[in-house]
Coordinates of C-alpha atoms in Angstrom, one line a residue:
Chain A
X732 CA 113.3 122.4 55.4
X733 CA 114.1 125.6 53.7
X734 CA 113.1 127.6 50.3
X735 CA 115.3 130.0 48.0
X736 CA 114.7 131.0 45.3
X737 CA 116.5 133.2 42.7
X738 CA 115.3 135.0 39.5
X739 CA 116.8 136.5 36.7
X740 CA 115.5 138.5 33.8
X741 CA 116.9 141.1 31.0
X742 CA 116.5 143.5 34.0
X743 CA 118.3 142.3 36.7
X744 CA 117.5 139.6 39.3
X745 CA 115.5 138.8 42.6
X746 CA 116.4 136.3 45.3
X747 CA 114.8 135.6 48.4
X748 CA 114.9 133.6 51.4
X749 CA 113.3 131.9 54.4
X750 CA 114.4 131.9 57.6
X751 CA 113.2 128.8 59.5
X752 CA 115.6 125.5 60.5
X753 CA 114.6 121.9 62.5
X754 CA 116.5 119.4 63.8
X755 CA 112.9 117.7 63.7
X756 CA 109.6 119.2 65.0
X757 CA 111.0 120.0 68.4
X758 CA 113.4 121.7 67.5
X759 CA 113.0 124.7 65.1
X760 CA 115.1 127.7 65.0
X761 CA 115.6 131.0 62.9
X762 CA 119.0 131.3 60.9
X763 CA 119.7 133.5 58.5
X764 CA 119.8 132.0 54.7
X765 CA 120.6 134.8 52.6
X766 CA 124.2 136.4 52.3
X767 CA 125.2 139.1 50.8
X768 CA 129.2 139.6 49.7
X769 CA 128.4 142.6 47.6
X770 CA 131.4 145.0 46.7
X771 CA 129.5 148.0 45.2
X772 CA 130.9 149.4 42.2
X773 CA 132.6 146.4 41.1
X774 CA 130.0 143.4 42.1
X775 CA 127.2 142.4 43.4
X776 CA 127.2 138.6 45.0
X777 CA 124.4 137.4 46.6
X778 CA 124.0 133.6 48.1
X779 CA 121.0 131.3 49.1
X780 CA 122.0 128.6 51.3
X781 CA 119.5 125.2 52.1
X782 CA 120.5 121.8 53.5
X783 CA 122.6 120.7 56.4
X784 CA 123.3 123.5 58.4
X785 CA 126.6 122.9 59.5
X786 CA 127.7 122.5 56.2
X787 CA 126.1 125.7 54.9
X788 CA 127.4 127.8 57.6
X789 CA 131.4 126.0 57.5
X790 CA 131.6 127.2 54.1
X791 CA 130.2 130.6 54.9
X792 CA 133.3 130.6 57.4
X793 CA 135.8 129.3 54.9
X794 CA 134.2 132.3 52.5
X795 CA 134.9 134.5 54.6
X796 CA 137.9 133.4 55.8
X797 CA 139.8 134.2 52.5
X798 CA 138.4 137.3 51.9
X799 CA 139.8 139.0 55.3
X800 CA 142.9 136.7 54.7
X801 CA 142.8 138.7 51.3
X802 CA 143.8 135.6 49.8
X803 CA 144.6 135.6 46.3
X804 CA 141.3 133.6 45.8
X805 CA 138.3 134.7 47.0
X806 CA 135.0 135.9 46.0
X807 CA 136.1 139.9 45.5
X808 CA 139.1 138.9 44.0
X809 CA 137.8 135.9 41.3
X810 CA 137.3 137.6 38.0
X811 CA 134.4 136.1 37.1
X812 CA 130.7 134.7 38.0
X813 CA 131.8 131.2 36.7
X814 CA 135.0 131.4 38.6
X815 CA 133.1 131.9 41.6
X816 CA 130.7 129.6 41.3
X817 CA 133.5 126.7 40.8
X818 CA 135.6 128.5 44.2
X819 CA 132.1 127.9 46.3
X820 CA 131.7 124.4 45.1
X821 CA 135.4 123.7 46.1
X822 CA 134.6 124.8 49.5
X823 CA 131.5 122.8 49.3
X824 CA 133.3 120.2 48.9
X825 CA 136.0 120.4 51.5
X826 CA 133.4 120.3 54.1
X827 CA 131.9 117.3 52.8
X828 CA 136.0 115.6 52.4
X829 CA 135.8 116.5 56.2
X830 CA 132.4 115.9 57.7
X831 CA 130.3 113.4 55.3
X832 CA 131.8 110.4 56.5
X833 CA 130.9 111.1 60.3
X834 CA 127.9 111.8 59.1
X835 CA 126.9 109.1 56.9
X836 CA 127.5 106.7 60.0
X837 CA 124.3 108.0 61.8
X838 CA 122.1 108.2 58.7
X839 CA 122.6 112.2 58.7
X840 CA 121.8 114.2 55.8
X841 CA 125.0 115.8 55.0
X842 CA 123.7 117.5 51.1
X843 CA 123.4 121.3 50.4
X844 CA 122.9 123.4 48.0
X845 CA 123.5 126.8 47.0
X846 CA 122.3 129.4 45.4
X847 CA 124.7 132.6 43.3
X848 CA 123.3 135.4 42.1
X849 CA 125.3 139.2 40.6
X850 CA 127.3 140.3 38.5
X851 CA 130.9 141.4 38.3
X852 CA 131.5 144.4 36.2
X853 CA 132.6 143.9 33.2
X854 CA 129.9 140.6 32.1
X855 CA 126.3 139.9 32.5
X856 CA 124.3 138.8 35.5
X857 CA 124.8 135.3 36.3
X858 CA 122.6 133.2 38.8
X859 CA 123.5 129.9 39.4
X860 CA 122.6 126.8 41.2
X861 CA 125.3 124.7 43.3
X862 CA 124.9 121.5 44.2
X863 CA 126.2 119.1 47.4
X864 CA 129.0 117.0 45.1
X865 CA 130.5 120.8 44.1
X866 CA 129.3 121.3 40.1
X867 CA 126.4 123.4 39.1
X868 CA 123.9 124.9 36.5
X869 CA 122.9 128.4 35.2
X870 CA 119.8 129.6 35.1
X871 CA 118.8 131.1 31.4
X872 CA 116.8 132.9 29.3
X873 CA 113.9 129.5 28.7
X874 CA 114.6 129.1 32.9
X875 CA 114.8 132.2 34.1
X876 CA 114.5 130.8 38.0
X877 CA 116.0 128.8 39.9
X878 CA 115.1 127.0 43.5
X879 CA 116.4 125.1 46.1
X880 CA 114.9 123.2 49.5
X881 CA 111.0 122.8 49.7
X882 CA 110.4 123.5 46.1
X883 CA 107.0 122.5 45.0
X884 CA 104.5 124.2 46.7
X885 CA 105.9 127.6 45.3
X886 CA 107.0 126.4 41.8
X887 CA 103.5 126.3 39.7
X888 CA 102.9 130.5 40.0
X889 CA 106.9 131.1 38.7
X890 CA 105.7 128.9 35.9
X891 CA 102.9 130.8 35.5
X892 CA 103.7 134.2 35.3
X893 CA 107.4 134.7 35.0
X894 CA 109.4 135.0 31.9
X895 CA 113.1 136.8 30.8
X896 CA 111.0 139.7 30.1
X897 CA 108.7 140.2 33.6
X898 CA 109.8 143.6 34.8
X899 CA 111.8 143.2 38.2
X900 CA 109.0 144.8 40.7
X901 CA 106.7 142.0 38.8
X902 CA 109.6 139.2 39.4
X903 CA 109.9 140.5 43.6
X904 CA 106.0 139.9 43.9
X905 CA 106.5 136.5 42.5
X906 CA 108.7 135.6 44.6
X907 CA 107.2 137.1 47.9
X908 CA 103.9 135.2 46.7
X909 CA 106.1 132.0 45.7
X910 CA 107.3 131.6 49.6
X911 CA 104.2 133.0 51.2
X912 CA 102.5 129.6 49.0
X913 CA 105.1 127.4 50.6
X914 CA 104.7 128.4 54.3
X915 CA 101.4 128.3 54.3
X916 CA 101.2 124.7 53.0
X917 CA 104.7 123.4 54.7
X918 CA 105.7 124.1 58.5
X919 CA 108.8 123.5 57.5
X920 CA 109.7 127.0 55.8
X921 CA 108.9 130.1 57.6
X922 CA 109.5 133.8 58.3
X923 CA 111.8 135.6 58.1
X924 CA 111.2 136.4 54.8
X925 CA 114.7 137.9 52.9
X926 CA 115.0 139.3 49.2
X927 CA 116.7 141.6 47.7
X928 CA 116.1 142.7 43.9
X929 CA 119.5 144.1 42.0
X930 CA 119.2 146.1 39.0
X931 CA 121.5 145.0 36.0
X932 CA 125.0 147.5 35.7
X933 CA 124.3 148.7 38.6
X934 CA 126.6 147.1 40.8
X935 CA 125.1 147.2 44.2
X936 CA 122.3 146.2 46.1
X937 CA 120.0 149.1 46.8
X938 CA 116.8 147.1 47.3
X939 CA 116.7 145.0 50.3
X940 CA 113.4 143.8 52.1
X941 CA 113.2 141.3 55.9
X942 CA 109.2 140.7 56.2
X943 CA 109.2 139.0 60.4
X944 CA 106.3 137.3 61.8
X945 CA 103.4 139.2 62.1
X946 CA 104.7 141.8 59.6
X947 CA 101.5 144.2 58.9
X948 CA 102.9 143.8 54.8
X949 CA 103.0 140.1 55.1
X950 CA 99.2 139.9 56.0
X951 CA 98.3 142.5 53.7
X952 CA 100.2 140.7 50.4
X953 CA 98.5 137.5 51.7
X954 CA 95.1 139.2 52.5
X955 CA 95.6 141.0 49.3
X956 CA 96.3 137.3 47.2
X957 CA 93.5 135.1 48.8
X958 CA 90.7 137.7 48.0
X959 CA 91.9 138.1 44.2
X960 CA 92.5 134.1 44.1
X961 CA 88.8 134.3 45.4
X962 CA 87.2 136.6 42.9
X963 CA 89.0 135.0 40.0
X964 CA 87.6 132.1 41.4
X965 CA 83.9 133.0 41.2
X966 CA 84.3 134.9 37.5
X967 CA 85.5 131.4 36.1
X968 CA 83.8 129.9 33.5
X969 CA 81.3 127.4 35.0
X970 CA 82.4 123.6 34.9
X971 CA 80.3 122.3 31.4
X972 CA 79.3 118.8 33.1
X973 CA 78.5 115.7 31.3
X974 CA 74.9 114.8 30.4
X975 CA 74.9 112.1 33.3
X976 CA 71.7 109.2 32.6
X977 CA 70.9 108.2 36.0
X978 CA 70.7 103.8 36.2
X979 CA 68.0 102.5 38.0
X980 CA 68.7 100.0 40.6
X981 CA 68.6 96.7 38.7
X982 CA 70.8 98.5 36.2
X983 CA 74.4 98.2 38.3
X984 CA 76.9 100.6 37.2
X985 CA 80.4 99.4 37.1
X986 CA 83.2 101.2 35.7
Chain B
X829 CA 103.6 109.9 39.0
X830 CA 99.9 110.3 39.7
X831 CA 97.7 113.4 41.4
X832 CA 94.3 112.4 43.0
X833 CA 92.2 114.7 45.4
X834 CA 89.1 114.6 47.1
X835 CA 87.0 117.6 49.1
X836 CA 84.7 116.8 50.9
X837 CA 82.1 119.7 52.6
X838 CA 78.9 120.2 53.9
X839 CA 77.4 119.6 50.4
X840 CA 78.7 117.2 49.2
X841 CA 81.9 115.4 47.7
X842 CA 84.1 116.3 44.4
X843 CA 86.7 113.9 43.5
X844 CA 89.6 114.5 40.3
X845 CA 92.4 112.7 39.1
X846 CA 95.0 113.1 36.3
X847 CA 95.7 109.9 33.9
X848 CA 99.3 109.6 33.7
X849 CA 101.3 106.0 34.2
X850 CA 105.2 106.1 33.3
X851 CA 107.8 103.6 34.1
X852 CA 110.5 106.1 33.4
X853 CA 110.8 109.0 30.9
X854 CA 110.4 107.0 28.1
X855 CA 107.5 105.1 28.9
X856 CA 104.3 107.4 29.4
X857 CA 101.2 105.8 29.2
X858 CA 97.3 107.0 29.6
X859 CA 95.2 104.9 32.8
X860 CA 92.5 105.3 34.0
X861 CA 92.5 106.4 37.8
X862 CA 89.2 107.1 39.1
X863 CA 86.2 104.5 39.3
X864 CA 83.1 104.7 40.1
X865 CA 81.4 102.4 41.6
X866 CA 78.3 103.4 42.4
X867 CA 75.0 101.6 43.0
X868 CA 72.2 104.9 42.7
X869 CA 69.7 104.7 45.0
X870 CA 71.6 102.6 47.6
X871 CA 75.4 104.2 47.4
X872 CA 77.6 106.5 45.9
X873 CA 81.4 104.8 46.0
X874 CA 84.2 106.7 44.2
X875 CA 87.7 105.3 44.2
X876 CA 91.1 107.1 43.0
X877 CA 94.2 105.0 42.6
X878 CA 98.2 106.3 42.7
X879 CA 101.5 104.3 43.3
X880 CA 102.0 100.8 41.7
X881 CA 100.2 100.2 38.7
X882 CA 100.0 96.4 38.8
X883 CA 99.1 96.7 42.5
X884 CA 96.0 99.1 42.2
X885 CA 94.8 96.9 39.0
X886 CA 95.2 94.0 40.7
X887 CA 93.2 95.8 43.9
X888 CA 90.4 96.6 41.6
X889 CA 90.1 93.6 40.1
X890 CA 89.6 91.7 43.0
X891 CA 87.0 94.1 44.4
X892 CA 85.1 93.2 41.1
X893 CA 85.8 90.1 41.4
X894 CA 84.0 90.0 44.7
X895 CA 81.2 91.7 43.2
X896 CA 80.7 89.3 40.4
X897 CA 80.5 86.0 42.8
X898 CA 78.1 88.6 44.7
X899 CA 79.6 87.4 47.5
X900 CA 78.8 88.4 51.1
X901 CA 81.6 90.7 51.5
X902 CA 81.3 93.6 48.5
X903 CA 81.7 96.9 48.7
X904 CA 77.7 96.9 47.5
X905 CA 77.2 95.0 50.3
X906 CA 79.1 96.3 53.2
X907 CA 77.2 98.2 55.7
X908 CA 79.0 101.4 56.1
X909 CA 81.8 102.9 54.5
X910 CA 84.2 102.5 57.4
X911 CA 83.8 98.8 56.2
X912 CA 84.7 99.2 52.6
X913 CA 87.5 101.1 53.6
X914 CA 88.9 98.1 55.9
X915 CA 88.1 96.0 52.8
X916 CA 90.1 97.5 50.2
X917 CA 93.3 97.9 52.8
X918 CA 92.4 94.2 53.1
X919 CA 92.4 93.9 49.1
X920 CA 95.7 95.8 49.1
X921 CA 97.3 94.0 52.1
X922 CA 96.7 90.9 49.9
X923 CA 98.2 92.2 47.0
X924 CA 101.3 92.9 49.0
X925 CA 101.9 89.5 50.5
X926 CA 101.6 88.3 47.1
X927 CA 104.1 90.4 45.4
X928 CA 105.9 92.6 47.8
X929 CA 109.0 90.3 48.0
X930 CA 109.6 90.1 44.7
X931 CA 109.4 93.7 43.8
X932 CA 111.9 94.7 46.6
X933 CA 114.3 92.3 45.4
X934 CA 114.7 94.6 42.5
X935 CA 114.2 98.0 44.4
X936 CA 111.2 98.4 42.9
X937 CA 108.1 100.9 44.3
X938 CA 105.6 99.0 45.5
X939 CA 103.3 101.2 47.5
X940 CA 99.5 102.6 46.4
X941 CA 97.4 104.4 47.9
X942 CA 93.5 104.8 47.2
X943 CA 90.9 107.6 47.7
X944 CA 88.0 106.7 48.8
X945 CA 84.5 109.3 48.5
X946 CA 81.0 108.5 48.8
X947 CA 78.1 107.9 50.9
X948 CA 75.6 105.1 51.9
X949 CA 72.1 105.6 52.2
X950 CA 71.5 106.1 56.2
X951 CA 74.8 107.4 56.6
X952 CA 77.0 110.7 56.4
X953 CA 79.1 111.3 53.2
X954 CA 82.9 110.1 53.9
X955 CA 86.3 110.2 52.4
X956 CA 89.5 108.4 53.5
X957 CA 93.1 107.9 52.3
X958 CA 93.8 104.3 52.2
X959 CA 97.3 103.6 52.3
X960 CA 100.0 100.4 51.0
X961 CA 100.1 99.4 54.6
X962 CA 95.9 98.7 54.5
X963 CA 95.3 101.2 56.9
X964 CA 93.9 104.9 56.9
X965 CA 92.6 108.1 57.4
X966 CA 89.4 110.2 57.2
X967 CA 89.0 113.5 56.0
X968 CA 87.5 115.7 59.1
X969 CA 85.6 119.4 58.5
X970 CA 88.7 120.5 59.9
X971 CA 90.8 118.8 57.2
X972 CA 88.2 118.7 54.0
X973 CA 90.6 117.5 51.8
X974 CA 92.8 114.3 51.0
X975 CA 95.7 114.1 48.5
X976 CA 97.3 111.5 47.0
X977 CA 100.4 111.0 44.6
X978 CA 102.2 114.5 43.5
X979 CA 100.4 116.6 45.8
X980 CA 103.1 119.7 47.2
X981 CA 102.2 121.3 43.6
X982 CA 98.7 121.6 43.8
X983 CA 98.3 122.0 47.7
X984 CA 98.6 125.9 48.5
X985 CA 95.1 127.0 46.3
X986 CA 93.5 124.2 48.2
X987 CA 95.2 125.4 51.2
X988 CA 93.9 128.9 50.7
X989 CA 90.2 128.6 49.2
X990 CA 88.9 125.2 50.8
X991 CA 86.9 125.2 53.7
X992 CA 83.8 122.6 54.7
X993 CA 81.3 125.1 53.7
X994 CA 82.7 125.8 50.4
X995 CA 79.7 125.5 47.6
X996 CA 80.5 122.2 45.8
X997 CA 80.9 124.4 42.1
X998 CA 83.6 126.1 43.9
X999 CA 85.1 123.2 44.9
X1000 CA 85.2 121.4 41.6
X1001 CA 87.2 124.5 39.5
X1002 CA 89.6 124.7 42.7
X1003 CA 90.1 120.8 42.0
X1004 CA 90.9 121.8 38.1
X1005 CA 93.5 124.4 39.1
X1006 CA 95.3 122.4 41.6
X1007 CA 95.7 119.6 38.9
X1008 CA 96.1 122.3 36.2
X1009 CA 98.8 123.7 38.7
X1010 CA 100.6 120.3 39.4
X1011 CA 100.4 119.5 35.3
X1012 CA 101.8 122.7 34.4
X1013 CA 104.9 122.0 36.5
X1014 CA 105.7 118.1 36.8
X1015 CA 105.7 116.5 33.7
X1016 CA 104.5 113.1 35.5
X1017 CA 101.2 113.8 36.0
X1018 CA 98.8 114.6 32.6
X1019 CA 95.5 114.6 31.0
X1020 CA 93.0 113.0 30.7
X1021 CA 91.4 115.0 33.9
X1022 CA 88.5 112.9 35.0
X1023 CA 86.0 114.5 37.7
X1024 CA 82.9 113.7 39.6
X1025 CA 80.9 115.8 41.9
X1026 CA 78.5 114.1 44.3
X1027 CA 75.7 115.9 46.2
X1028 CA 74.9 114.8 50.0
X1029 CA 71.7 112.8 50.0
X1030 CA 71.4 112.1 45.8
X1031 CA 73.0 108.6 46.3
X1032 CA 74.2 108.7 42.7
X1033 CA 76.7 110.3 40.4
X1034 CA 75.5 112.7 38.0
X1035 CA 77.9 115.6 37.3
X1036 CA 81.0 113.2 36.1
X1037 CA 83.5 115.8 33.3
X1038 CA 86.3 114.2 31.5
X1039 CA 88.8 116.6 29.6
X1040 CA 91.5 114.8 27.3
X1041 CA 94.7 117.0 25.9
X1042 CA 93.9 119.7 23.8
X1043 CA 90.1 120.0 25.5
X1044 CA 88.9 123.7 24.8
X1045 CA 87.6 124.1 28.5
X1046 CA 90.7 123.1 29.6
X1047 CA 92.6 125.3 27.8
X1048 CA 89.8 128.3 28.6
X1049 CA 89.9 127.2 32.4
X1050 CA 94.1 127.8 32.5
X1051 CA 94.0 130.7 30.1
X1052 CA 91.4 132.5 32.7
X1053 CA 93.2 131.9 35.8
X1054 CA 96.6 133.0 34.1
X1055 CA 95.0 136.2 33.2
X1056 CA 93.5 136.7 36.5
X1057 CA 96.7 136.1 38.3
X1058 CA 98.4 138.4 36.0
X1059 CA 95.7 141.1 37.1
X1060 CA 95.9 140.6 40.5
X1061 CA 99.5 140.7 40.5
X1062 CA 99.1 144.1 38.9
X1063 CA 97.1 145.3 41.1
X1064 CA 98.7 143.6 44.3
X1065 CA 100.7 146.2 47.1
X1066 CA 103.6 147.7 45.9
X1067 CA 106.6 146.5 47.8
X1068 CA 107.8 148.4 50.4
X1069 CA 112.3 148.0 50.2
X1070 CA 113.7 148.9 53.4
X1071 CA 115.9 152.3 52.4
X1072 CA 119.3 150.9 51.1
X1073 CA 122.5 153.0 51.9
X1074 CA 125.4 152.5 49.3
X1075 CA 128.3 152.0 50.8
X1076 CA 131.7 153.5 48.9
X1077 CA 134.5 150.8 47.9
X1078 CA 136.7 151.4 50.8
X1079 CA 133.6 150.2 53.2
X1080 CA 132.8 146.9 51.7
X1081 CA 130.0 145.1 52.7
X1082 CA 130.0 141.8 53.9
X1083 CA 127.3 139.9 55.7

């Protein structure tokens, strides 16, 4: 399927990708899934695509489109993370004004979603979620993550150990250890790995990271995690059993 | 929704489920979901229910009502497990002709599915995944677990500590986390925990653990792992960011 995920804390924010596409189990493919429309020194805009692929990568086109159109509207000329947010959900839903109908016919699944991460000088950082019919949420403060595609299999360790407060090197593990959870478990998502972390103010990206298959720090992150998950394992406190009276035979026991 | 699982390794067989019914957000109730339906000396059966609650009550209760009229066919009296598991898809295809109809007419769920561990004296321990259709799978060395209900959550630390020679303790606290891990992030699935370990060859039940909300080992178990995640990720590789040239304003960066 796909997983993305984006966090944001009082220091900045993380978002990261997977690489891996189907058409089915025959057909699987590498596309890139995370974009970045950074302008440094006045924004930073990163995005998180997951869904139907034509639909993600049409309104990558109409993006950019605009912006070497240098149209009046467009994601370096907007003036704010809400405005652009609302601009990507129109285009969102242009494609869908154009394609869903075909697609409907044959039982296609036409949804998307995306996420929007940065900031625009001048205001906070803003990470957002946007969905297929165009509208979207913010993360916050009490949900400082956000995550689209295959989203279970990563989700209980960002419960676990991230709040608005987790320094950013903390929040980048997370998330290398959120995806690295979901490919193991689910074909579906796979390597590439993208992320980049951004540091609030500062108005560009200057920490970018692409883990391929067989990347020597892949293994040793996941070598790394599976021996700690072990030994906490074997230091936890030892099950405290029930006293269990064992019935004889004549004595059935039926719940 | 529901989260069952059972291991099942050289040693033996550990079985957990979670005790949460709801028929929407405003209607959460506490069932029981595991049974066990053991006869020591002779066989140890374990069963653990998900899916349509008035279709795996009604499942049970014919199987006891089988056992009752001691009639020929019982799951005390079947020969081998194989059997009992073509019983209950028989109970359950029952079930389905009865009220399948009338629960589609108003789109409502009406699949289950049922675990099935234990062992019969003269045979191998087993576990299978019965499923709304009657039919089902076995769990293999190569595959020594079986989920059922809300399972993505809880799959990646069985994914990454299970094997079939994993000691049976082991296996019981990795059976905690992945339901502590699937409670913490899906609001459908909650306590009571109930929990039975089975050793090859004792043809009884006697290490059975139930832990309700607000439990002190439950609270100590999640408050341990938490801390020993936090530790590990401490301690885990720092990450290695590809160098990051910033570009000036007049070169913008687009992807």
């Amino acid at each position: 399927m796909t997983y993305c995920l984006g966090i944001i804390t009082r220091f900045g924010l993380v978002m990261a990708a997977d690489s891996r596409t189907n058409a089915g189990v025959d057909y699987i493919s590498t596309y890139q899934k995370l974009f970045d429309f950074s302008y440094p020194g006045d924004r930073a805009i990163i995005m998180c695509t997951s869904g139907n692929l034509s639909m993600t990568q049409a309104v990558m086109t109409l993006i950019r489109k605009d912006l070497k159109a240098q149209d009046e509207a467009n994601i370096h000329s907007l003036p704010n993370m809400y405005e652009i947010a609302r601009y990507i959900g129109g285009k969102i839903r242009q494609m869908q004004e154009q394609d869903r109908a075909w697609l409907q016919k044959d039982n296609i699944d036409f949804k998307c979603s995306i996420l929007l991460g940065g900031q625009i000088r001048g205001e906070e950082p803003g990470l957002y979620l946007i969905y297929s019919q165009g509208n979207f949420i913010q993360a916050t403060p009490e949900t400082p993550f956000l995550q689209i595609g295959e989203t279970k299999y990563g989700k209980p360790i960002l419960d676990r150990t991230l709040n608005f407060e987790t320094p950013l090197d903390a929040c980048a593990k997370c998330a290398l250890l959120s995806i690295d959870s979901t490919m193991k478990s689910n074909i579906s998502v796979g390597p590439p790995i993208s992320m980049v972390m951004y540091e609030t103010d500062s108005l560009a990206i200057r920490h970018k990271l692409q883990l391929r298959l067989g990347d020597p720090y892949l293994a040793k992150i996941r070598n790394w995690w599976e021996e700690s998950l072990r030994s906490a394992f074997d230091g936890m406190p030892k099950i405290e059993w029930e006293q269990c009276l064992e019935s004889s035979l004549e004595n059935v026991v039926i719940d």
